[in-house]
PDB file of C-alpha atoms and ligand atoms in Angstrom:
ATOM      1  CA  MET A   1      90.371 109.840  83.467  1.00 29.00           C
ATOM      2  CA  ALA A   2      88.953 107.041  81.393  1.00 36.00           C
ATOM      3  CA  THR A   3      86.513 107.938  78.747  1.00 41.00           C
ATOM      4  CA  VAL A   4      83.588 105.640  79.301  1.00 63.00           C
ATOM      5  CA  GLU A   5      81.150 104.738  76.600  1.00 50.00           C
ATOM      6  CA  ALA A   6      78.115 103.226  78.282  1.00 47.00           C
ATOM      7  CA  SER A   7      77.174 101.063  75.325  1.00 49.00           C
ATOM      8  CA  GLY A   8      79.630 100.514  72.461  1.00 47.00           C
ATOM      9  CA  SER A   9      78.359  99.517  69.084  1.00 48.00           C
ATOM     10  CA  ASP A  10      81.558  99.348  67.019  1.00 49.00           C
ATOM     11  CA  GLY A  11      84.134  98.702  69.713  1.00 47.00           C
ATOM     12  CA  LYS A  12      86.608 101.327  68.487  1.00 47.00           C
ATOM     13  CA  GLY A  13      88.632 103.094  71.125  1.00 45.00           C
ATOM     14  CA  GLN A  14      88.948 106.204  68.887  1.00 47.00           C
ATOM     15  CA  GLY A  15      92.699 106.232  69.508  1.00 46.00           C
ATOM     16  CA  VAL A  16      92.412 107.215  73.148  1.00 48.00           C
ATOM     17  CA  GLU A  17      94.535 104.855  75.174  1.00 57.00           C
ATOM     18  CA  THR A  18      92.626 105.245  78.409  1.00 69.00           C
ATOM     19  CA  SER A  19      89.089 104.844  76.970  1.00 86.00           C
ATOM     20  CA  VAL A  20      87.179 101.785  77.886  1.00 93.00           C
ATOM     21  CA  THR A  21      84.191 100.616  75.914  1.00 96.00           C
ATOM     22  CA  TYR A  22      81.567  98.792  77.904  1.00 97.00           C
ATOM     23  CA  TYR A  23      79.344  96.145  76.373  1.00 97.00           C
ATOM     24  CA  ARG A  24      76.142  94.829  77.762  1.00 97.00           C
ATOM     25  CA  LEU A  25      75.952  90.979  77.887  1.00 96.00           C
ATOM     26  CA  GLU A  26      72.960  91.216  75.488  1.00 96.00           C
ATOM     27  CA  GLU A  27      75.231  92.812  72.855  1.00 96.00           C
ATOM     28  CA  VAL A  28      77.875  90.118  73.375  1.00 97.00           C
ATOM     29  CA  ALA A  29      75.262  87.377  73.110  1.00 96.00           C
ATOM     30  CA  GLU A  30      74.280  88.623  69.663  1.00 96.00           C
ATOM     31  CA  ARG A  31      77.761  87.948  68.333  1.00 95.00           C
ATOM     32  CA  ASN A  32      77.326  84.165  68.357  1.00 93.00           C
ATOM     33  CA  SER A  33      77.755  83.026  64.775  1.00 88.00           C
ATOM     34  CA  SER A  34      80.855  82.211  62.696  1.00 81.00           C
ATOM     35  CA  LYS A  35      80.427  85.617  61.042  1.00 90.00           C
ATOM     36  CA  GLU A  36      81.167  87.361  64.301  1.00 94.00           C
ATOM     37  CA  ILE A  37      82.252  85.739  67.563  1.00 96.00           C
ATOM     38  CA  TRP A  38      82.693  87.565  70.825  1.00 97.00           C
ATOM     39  CA  LEU A  39      83.633  85.962  74.126  1.00 96.00           C
ATOM     40  CA  VAL A  40      83.810  87.146  77.661  1.00 97.00           C
ATOM     41  CA  ILE A  41      86.829  86.122  79.702  1.00 97.00           C
ATOM     42  CA  HIS A  42      87.286  87.545  83.199  1.00 96.00           C
ATOM     43  CA  GLY A  43      84.851  90.394  82.570  1.00 96.00           C
ATOM     44  CA  ARG A  44      86.569  91.420  79.336  1.00 97.00           C
ATOM     45  CA  VAL A  45      85.104  91.231  75.891  1.00 97.00           C
ATOM     46  CA  TYR A  46      87.080  89.671  73.025  1.00 97.00           C
ATOM     47  CA  ASP A  47      86.317  89.629  69.330  1.00 97.00           C
ATOM     48  CA  VAL A  48      87.754  86.310  68.271  1.00 96.00           C
ATOM     49  CA  THR A  49      86.199  86.234  64.804  1.00 96.00           C
ATOM     50  CA  ARG A  50      89.538  86.375  62.960  1.00 95.00           C
ATOM     51  CA  PHE A  51      91.138  83.984  65.474  1.00 95.00           C
ATOM     52  CA  LEU A  52      88.611  81.223  64.807  1.00 93.00           C
ATOM     53  CA  ASN A  53      90.677  79.391  62.138  1.00 93.00           C
ATOM     54  CA  GLU A  54      93.924  79.992  64.031  1.00 95.00           C
ATOM     55  CA  HIS A  55      92.921  78.689  67.427  1.00 96.00           C
ATOM     56  CA  PRO A  56      95.118  75.639  68.263  1.00 96.00           C
ATOM     57  CA  GLY A  57      92.228  74.158  70.250  1.00 96.00           C
ATOM     58  CA  GLY A  58      89.962  74.234  67.193  1.00 95.00           C
ATOM     59  CA  GLU A  59      87.132  76.480  66.155  1.00 94.00           C
ATOM     60  CA  GLU A  60      84.355  74.262  67.612  1.00 94.00           C
ATOM     61  CA  VAL A  61      85.114  75.212  71.202  1.00 95.00           C
ATOM     62  CA  LEU A  62      85.023  78.897  70.357  1.00 95.00           C
ATOM     63  CA  LEU A  63      81.796  78.475  68.388  1.00 95.00           C
ATOM     64  CA  GLU A  64      80.211  76.634  71.339  1.00 95.00           C
ATOM     65  CA  LEU A  65      80.935  79.494  73.667  1.00 96.00           C
ATOM     66  CA  ALA A  66      80.206  82.248  71.142  1.00 96.00           C
ATOM     67  CA  GLY A  67      78.465  85.222  72.761  1.00 96.00           C
ATOM     68  CA  ALA A  68      78.920  83.767  76.236  1.00 96.00           C
ATOM     69  CA  ASP A  69      81.177  83.851  79.235  1.00 96.00           C
ATOM     70  CA  ALA A  70      84.115  81.553  78.463  1.00 97.00           C
ATOM     71  CA  THR A  71      86.125  82.241  81.578  1.00 96.00           C
ATOM     72  CA  GLU A  72      85.662  78.829  83.157  1.00 96.00           C
ATOM     73  CA  SER A  73      86.397  76.879  79.987  1.00 96.00           C
ATOM     74  CA  PHE A  74      89.379  79.079  79.195  1.00 96.00           C
ATOM     75  CA  GLU A  75      90.838  78.438  82.654  1.00 96.00           C
ATOM     76  CA  ASP A  76      89.933  74.752  82.718  1.00 96.00           C
ATOM     77  CA  VAL A  77      92.093  74.165  79.637  1.00 95.00           C
ATOM     78  CA  GLY A  78      95.084  75.692  81.435  1.00 95.00           C
ATOM     79  CA  HIS A  79      96.086  78.020  78.623  1.00 96.00           C
ATOM     80  CA  SER A  80      99.753  79.038  78.516  1.00 97.00           C
ATOM     81  CA  SER A  81     101.023  82.522  79.255  1.00 96.00           C
ATOM     82  CA  ASP A  82     101.467  82.916  75.453  1.00 96.00           C
ATOM     83  CA  ALA A  83      97.735  82.242  75.014  1.00 97.00           C
ATOM     84  CA  ARG A  84      96.993  84.890  77.693  1.00 97.00           C
ATOM     85  CA  GLU A  85      99.231  87.331  75.879  1.00 96.00           C
ATOM     86  CA  MET A  86      97.328  86.635  72.684  1.00 96.00           C
ATOM     87  CA  LEU A  87      94.091  87.737  74.377  1.00 96.00           C
ATOM     88  CA  LYS A  88      95.251  91.352  74.142  1.00 96.00           C
ATOM     89  CA  GLN A  89      95.037  91.248  70.369  1.00 96.00           C
ATOM     90  CA  TYR A  90      91.339  90.490  70.474  1.00 97.00           C
ATOM     91  CA  TYR A  91      90.341  92.706  73.384  1.00 97.00           C
ATOM     92  CA  ILE A  92      87.603  95.174  72.456  1.00 97.00           C
ATOM     93  CA  GLY A  93      86.234  96.337  75.785  1.00 96.00           C
ATOM     94  CA  ASP A  94      84.817  95.404  79.219  1.00 97.00           C
ATOM     95  CA  VAL A  95      81.541  93.948  80.295  1.00 97.00           C
ATOM     96  CA  HIS A  96      79.283  96.695  81.606  1.00 96.00           C
ATOM     97  CA  PRO A  97      79.615  96.901  85.421  1.00 95.00           C
ATOM     98  CA  ASP A  98      75.839  96.381  85.803  1.00 94.00           C
ATOM     99  CA  ASP A  99      76.192  93.009  84.027  1.00 92.00           C
ATOM    100  CA  LEU A 100      79.177  91.733  85.952  1.00 89.00           C
ATOM    101  CA  LYS A 101      78.568  88.736  88.151  1.00 73.00           C
ATOM    102  CA  PRO A 102      78.498  89.828  91.760  1.00 67.00           C
ATOM    103  CA  GLU A 103      81.879  88.134  92.490  1.00 56.00           C
ATOM    104  CA  SER A 104      82.929  90.866  94.853  1.00 47.00           C
ATOM    105  CA  GLY A 105      79.365  91.648  95.905  1.00 45.00           C
ATOM    106  CA  SER A 106      78.795  88.099  97.062  1.00 46.00           C
ATOM    107  CA  LYS A 107      81.786  88.420  99.356  1.00 47.00           C
ATOM    108  CA  VAL A 108      80.032  91.087 101.446  1.00 49.00           C
ATOM    109  CA  PRO A 109      77.096  88.894 102.490  1.00 51.00           C
ATOM    110  CA  SER A 110      79.386  85.960 103.031  1.00 50.00           C
ATOM    111  CA  LYS A 111      81.539  88.183 105.242  1.00 52.00           C
ATOM    112  CA  ASP A 112      78.328  89.152 107.062  1.00 53.00           C
ATOM    113  CA  ASN A 113      77.543  85.481 107.497  1.00 53.00           C
ATOM    114  CA  THR A 114      80.978  84.773 108.837  1.00 54.00           C
ATOM    115  CA  TYR A 115      80.525  87.705 111.196  1.00 56.00           C
ATOM    116  CA  LYS A 116      77.130  86.412 112.359  1.00 56.00           C
ATOM    117  CA  SER A 117      78.277  82.821 112.761  1.00 61.00           C
ATOM    118  CA  TYR A 118      81.353  84.115 114.682  1.00 63.00           C
ATOM    119  CA  TRP A 119      79.026  85.828 117.156  1.00 64.00           C
ATOM    120  CA  SER A 120      76.611  82.880 117.519  1.00 69.00           C
ATOM    121  CA  TYR A 121      79.672  80.713 118.008  1.00 72.00           C
ATOM    122  CA  TRP A 122      80.840  82.749 121.001  1.00 78.00           C
ATOM    123  CA  ILE A 123      77.619  84.144 122.503  1.00 83.00           C
ATOM    124  CA  ILE A 124      75.918  80.789 123.139  1.00 84.00           C
ATOM    125  CA  PRO A 125      78.759  79.429 125.374  1.00 86.00           C
ATOM    126  CA  ILE A 126      79.110  82.812 127.128  1.00 90.00           C
ATOM    127  CA  ILE A 127      75.388  82.974 127.973  1.00 91.00           C
ATOM    128  CA  GLY A 128      75.502  79.352 129.035  1.00 91.00           C
ATOM    129  CA  ALA A 129      78.431  80.066 131.354  1.00 93.00           C
ATOM    130  CA  ILE A 130      76.609  83.060 132.910  1.00 93.00           C
ATOM    131  CA  VAL A 131      73.442  80.981 133.471  1.00 93.00           C
ATOM    132  CA  LEU A 132      75.520  78.171 135.042  1.00 93.00           C
ATOM    133  CA  GLY A 133      77.249  80.723 137.255  1.00 91.00           C
ATOM    134  CA  PHE A 134      73.893  82.033 138.522  1.00 91.00           C
ATOM    135  CA  LEU A 135      72.567  78.516 139.097  1.00 91.00           C
ATOM    136  CA  TYR A 136      75.754  77.590 141.008  1.00 90.00           C
ATOM    137  CA  ARG A 137      75.434  80.717 143.219  1.00 89.00           C
ATOM    138  CA  TYR A 138      71.748  80.085 143.742  1.00 88.00           C
ATOM    139  CA  TYR A 139      72.262  76.467 144.848  1.00 87.00           C
ATOM    140  CA  THR A 140      75.302  77.167 146.977  1.00 86.00           C
ATOM    141  CA  SER A 141      73.513  80.074 148.727  1.00 82.00           C
ATOM    142  CA  GLU A 142      70.471  77.820 149.322  1.00 75.00           C
ATOM    143  CA  SER A 143      72.530  74.927 150.763  1.00 72.00           C
ATOM    144  CA  ARG A 144      74.319  77.435 153.062  1.00 67.00           C
ATOM    145  CA  SER A 145      71.025  78.856 154.371  1.00 65.00           C
ATOM    146  CA  SER A 146      69.437  75.437 155.087  1.00 60.00           C
TER     147      SER A 146
HETATM  148  C1  LIG B   1      90.643  84.480  72.834  1.00 62.52           C
HETATM  149  C2  LIG B   1      90.599  83.353  73.523  1.00 62.52           C
HETATM  150  C3  LIG B   1      91.573  82.253  73.378  1.00 62.52           C
HETATM  151  C4  LIG B   1      92.873  82.261  72.998  1.00 62.52           C
HETATM  152  C5  LIG B   1      93.742  83.498  72.664  1.00 62.52           C
HETATM  153  C6  LIG B   1      93.348  80.864  72.949  1.00 62.52           C
HETATM  154  C7  LIG B   1      94.591  80.495  72.639  1.00 62.52           C
HETATM  155  C8  LIG B   1      95.053  79.192  72.672  1.00 62.52           C
HETATM  156  C9  LIG B   1      96.422  78.738  72.428  1.00 62.52           C
HETATM  157  C10 LIG B   1      97.567  79.704  72.096  1.00 62.52           C
HETATM  158  C11 LIG B   1      96.487  77.418  72.545  1.00 62.52           C
HETATM  159  C12 LIG B   1      97.707  76.547  72.412  1.00 62.52           C
HETATM  160  C13 LIG B   1      98.096  75.977  73.805  1.00 62.52           C
HETATM  161  C14 LIG B   1      98.499  77.119  74.757  1.00 62.52           C
HETATM  162  O1  LIG B   1      99.411  77.917  74.383  1.00 62.52           O
HETATM  163  O2  LIG B   1      97.928  77.190  75.839  1.00 62.52           O
HETATM  164  C15 LIG B   1      95.106  77.016  72.832  1.00 62.52           C
HETATM  165  C16 LIG B   1      94.730  75.689  72.996  1.00 62.52           C
HETATM  166  C17 LIG B   1      93.498  75.280  73.347  1.00 62.52           C
HETATM  167  N1  LIG B   1      92.407  76.062  73.628  1.00 62.52           N
HETATM  168 FE1  LIG B   1      92.355  78.061  73.490  1.00 62.52          FE
HETATM  169  N2  LIG B   1      92.322  80.064  73.347  1.00 62.52           N
HETATM  170  C18 LIG B   1      91.212  80.863  73.599  1.00 62.52           C
HETATM  171  C19 LIG B   1      89.987  80.434  74.002  1.00 62.52           C
HETATM  172  C20 LIG B   1      89.653  79.164  74.291  1.00 62.52           C
HETATM  173  C21 LIG B   1      88.369  78.745  74.826  1.00 62.52           C
HETATM  174  C22 LIG B   1      87.229  79.716  75.164  1.00 62.52           C
HETATM  175  C23 LIG B   1      88.399  77.398  74.942  1.00 62.52           C
HETATM  176  C24 LIG B   1      87.236  76.595  75.420  1.00 62.52           C
HETATM  177  C25 LIG B   1      87.335  75.421  75.883  1.00 62.52           C
HETATM  178  C26 LIG B   1      89.705  76.994  74.420  1.00 62.52           C
HETATM  179  C27 LIG B   1      90.118  75.632  74.393  1.00 62.52           C
HETATM  180  C28 LIG B   1      91.354  75.277  73.980  1.00 62.52           C
HETATM  181  C29 LIG B   1      91.767  73.858  73.820  1.00 62.52           C
HETATM  182  C30 LIG B   1      90.893  72.654  74.110  1.00 62.52           C
HETATM  183  C31 LIG B   1      93.102  73.877  73.490  1.00 62.52           C
HETATM  184  C32 LIG B   1      93.959  72.665  73.173  1.00 62.52           C
HETATM  185  C33 LIG B   1      94.759  72.347  74.400  1.00 62.52           C
HETATM  186  C34 LIG B   1      95.718  71.248  74.133  1.00 62.52           C
HETATM  187  O3  LIG B   1      95.616  70.575  73.109  1.00 62.52           O
HETATM  188  O4  LIG B   1      96.607  71.051  74.985  1.00 62.52           O
HETATM  189  N3  LIG B   1      90.449  78.070  74.090  1.00 62.52           N
HETATM  190  N4  LIG B   1      94.268  78.061  72.892  1.00 62.52           N
END
């Protein structure tokens, strides 16, 4: 089982391979100067302080996103697989589950909406057909009786 630290302050895994340190977004946001730069990419926290001068894309872009979620910018650049491999060196932990954007959560209501729209899509024509059936029977029975 993973050892979970609810709020890491030093980011050390204490040598346990399976341990995950969770960081609140507030903690990440504090690391936003050139002294210490943390970034969030795909829900993972990276300490890129020592990478600042080595980044082929320059230090400015990292400084701009310091303490924030850089997922979109990281993906927009189309980083190579080598760049993605490099991420591992700077990984210090995960964003606390309570702070994760409801990416999967938002799928549930959208599924619900699809479900609802699916029903409204079918129920209206079905009710319409039933009403038309009744009207047809009503008029045909009336014309027969007169
Ligand atoms: C720890 C995070 C990051 C790592 C390890 C990383 C690594 C790299 C590497 C290895 C390259 C060379 C090209 C490649 O191999 O893809 C690169 C280029 C670049 N990176 Fe990053 N990067 C990181 C974060 C970011 C972020 C957050 C941005 C924000 C926009 C960014 C913007 C760029 C740009 C603009 C280039 C230059 C692309 C080019 O000239 O073709 N990088 N990065």
